[in-house]
């Protein structure tokens, strides 16, 4: 997608703090961290949100499995939270499907 911020990050046209990369996914630190560890994990293929990405459920499963591995590599032994915002009510601001990994502290029990 020509006009997608995360596609440009994946392509290296916009700099990012890379955490992990393979042929299917790219992970980088959020520019506005909400926790001591805040990593975004995105599929390299452009899907607008998790509903769109359900067109490739094998990829979704792969991406979520990678989230667990990345959390472990970030040292989140005591737990972590995965969030994927979908649509306006969830305040999704970048319309390239992504999962937030949050951790490194005791997170609030209020998720809404
Ligand atoms: P969401 O609200 O779920 O769509 O989250 C989008 C996230 O993307 C938000 O936490 C901030 C992050 N973000 C936006 N622009 C950039 C950027 O240019 N670089 C990085 N690293 N993160 C960004």
Short mmCIF file of C-alpha atoms and ligand atoms in Angstrom, two decimals:
data_model
loop_
_atom_site.label_atom_id
_atom_site.label_comp_id
_atom_site.label_asym_id
_atom_site.label_seq_id
_atom_site.Cartn_x
_atom_site.Cartn_y
_atom_site.Cartn_z
CA UNK A 1 0.00 0.00 0.00
CA UNK A 2 1.55 3.28 -1.16
CA UNK A 3 0.04 5.45 1.52
CA UNK A 4 0.36 3.20 4.57
CA UNK A 5 2.64 4.30 7.42
CA UNK A 6 3.44 0.77 8.58
CA UNK A 7 4.10 -0.44 5.02
CA UNK A 8 6.66 2.38 4.77
CA UNK A 9 8.22 1.31 8.08
CA UNK A 10 8.40 -2.32 6.91
CA UNK A 11 10.07 -1.18 3.68
CA UNK A 12 12.57 0.95 5.64
CA UNK A 13 11.33 4.19 4.06
CA UNK A 14 10.51 5.47 7.55
CA UNK A 15 12.99 4.60 10.32
CA UNK A 16 11.95 2.40 13.22
CA UNK A 17 13.52 0.63 16.17
CA UNK A 18 13.41 -2.95 14.92
CA UNK A 19 12.91 -5.74 17.43
CA UNK A 20 12.37 -8.71 15.10
CA UNK A 21 11.93 -9.46 11.41
CA UNK A 22 11.37 -12.48 9.24
CA UNK A 23 9.75 -13.08 5.87
CA UNK A 24 6.20 -12.71 7.25
CA UNK A 25 6.28 -10.29 10.18
CA UNK A 26 8.05 -7.15 11.37
CA UNK A 27 8.22 -5.94 14.99
CA UNK A 28 9.33 -2.53 16.22
CA UNK A 29 9.06 -0.28 19.27
CA UNK A 30 6.00 1.96 19.53
CA UNK A 31 6.85 5.65 19.11
CA UNK A 32 4.62 6.51 22.09
CA UNK A 33 5.19 3.70 24.58
CA UNK A 34 2.39 2.97 27.05
CA UNK A 35 4.48 0.57 29.15
CA UNK A 36 8.21 -0.09 29.73
CA UNK A 37 8.01 -2.60 26.87
CA UNK A 38 5.70 -1.61 24.00
CA UNK A 39 6.33 -3.43 20.75
CA UNK A 40 4.16 -3.46 17.63
CA UNK A 41 4.03 -6.67 15.61
CA UNK A 42 2.72 -6.37 12.05
CA UNK A 43 2.28 -8.71 9.11
CA UNK A 44 4.40 -7.62 6.16
CA UNK A 45 1.40 -8.13 3.90
CA UNK A 46 -1.00 -5.22 4.16
CA UNK A 47 -4.28 -5.97 5.95
CA UNK A 48 -6.26 -3.06 7.36
CA UNK A 49 -7.26 -4.72 10.61
CA UNK A 50 -7.68 -8.11 12.28
CA UNK A 51 -10.94 -8.77 10.44
CA UNK A 52 -9.25 -8.16 7.11
CA UNK A 53 -6.26 -10.28 8.17
CA UNK A 54 -8.61 -13.19 8.86
CA UNK A 55 -8.38 -13.78 5.10
CA UNK A 56 -5.07 -15.49 6.00
CA UNK A 57 -5.71 -17.30 9.25
CA UNK A 58 -2.44 -19.20 9.06
CA UNK A 59 -0.65 -15.85 9.01
CA UNK A 60 -2.67 -14.63 12.01
CA UNK A 61 -1.75 -17.76 13.97
CA UNK A 62 1.88 -17.32 13.01
CA UNK A 63 1.85 -13.66 14.03
CA UNK A 64 0.34 -14.39 17.45
CA UNK A 65 2.83 -17.19 18.04
CA UNK A 66 5.62 -14.74 17.19
CA UNK A 67 4.17 -12.25 19.70
CA UNK A 68 4.76 -14.81 22.45
CA UNK A 69 8.31 -15.43 21.28
CA UNK A 70 9.07 -11.71 21.07
CA UNK A 71 7.60 -11.14 24.55
CA UNK A 72 9.94 -13.83 25.85
CA UNK A 73 12.92 -12.29 24.07
CA UNK A 74 11.99 -8.93 25.64
CA UNK A 75 12.25 -10.57 29.06
CA UNK A 76 8.55 -10.45 29.91
CA UNK A 77 8.73 -13.50 32.16
CA UNK A 78 5.98 -12.27 34.50
CA UNK A 79 3.36 -11.76 31.80
CA UNK A 80 2.33 -9.38 29.06
CA UNK A 81 -0.74 -8.09 27.24
CA UNK A 82 -1.57 -8.33 23.54
CA UNK A 83 -3.96 -5.76 22.05
CA UNK A 84 -5.16 -5.35 18.50
CA UNK A 85 -7.40 -2.34 17.99
CA UNK A 86 -10.01 -2.73 15.26
CA UNK A 87 -12.05 0.22 14.04
CA UNK A 88 -13.12 3.59 15.34
CA UNK A 89 -14.60 2.51 18.68
CA UNK A 90 -11.27 0.91 19.54
CA UNK A 91 -9.43 4.09 18.45
CA UNK A 92 -7.45 2.27 15.76
CA UNK A 93 -5.24 5.01 14.32
CA UNK A 94 -3.04 3.11 11.87
CA UNK A 95 -4.98 0.99 9.42
CA UNK A 96 -2.40 -1.74 8.94
CA UNK A 97 -3.20 -4.65 11.24
CA UNK A 98 -0.90 -4.71 14.25
CA UNK A 99 -0.66 -6.28 17.68
CA UNK A 100 0.62 -4.27 20.62
CA UNK A 101 2.79 -6.19 23.09
CA UNK A 102 2.70 -4.40 26.44
CA UNK A 103 4.64 -5.40 29.52
CA UNK A 104 7.51 -4.80 31.86
CA UNK A 105 5.28 -3.61 34.70
CA UNK A 106 2.03 -4.57 36.41
CA UNK A 107 -0.60 -3.40 33.89
CA UNK A 108 -3.94 -1.92 34.86
CA UNK A 109 -6.83 -4.35 35.13
CA UNK A 110 -9.02 -1.80 33.32
CA UNK A 111 -8.84 -2.54 29.61
CA UNK A 112 -11.62 -0.31 28.34
P1 LIG B 1 -3.44 1.92 17.15
O1 LIG B 1 -4.03 3.04 17.94
O2 LIG B 1 -3.80 0.56 17.74
O3 LIG B 1 -3.74 2.03 15.68
O4 LIG B 1 -1.87 2.03 17.36
C1 LIG B 1 -1.01 2.68 16.49
C2 LIG B 1 0.29 2.82 17.21
O5 LIG B 1 1.28 3.18 16.27
C3 LIG B 1 0.31 3.89 18.30
O6 LIG B 1 0.51 3.28 19.58
C4 LIG B 1 1.49 4.79 17.95
C5 LIG B 1 2.24 3.98 16.92
N1 LIG B 1 2.86 4.78 15.89
C6 LIG B 1 2.25 5.72 15.11
N2 LIG B 1 3.14 6.25 14.25
C7 LIG B 1 4.33 5.62 14.48
C8 LIG B 1 5.62 5.72 13.89
O7 LIG B 1 5.88 6.49 12.96
N3 LIG B 1 6.60 4.92 14.41
C9 LIG B 1 6.34 4.04 15.43
N4 LIG B 1 7.38 3.31 15.87
N5 LIG B 1 5.14 3.90 15.99
C10 LIG B 1 4.13 4.69 15.52
#
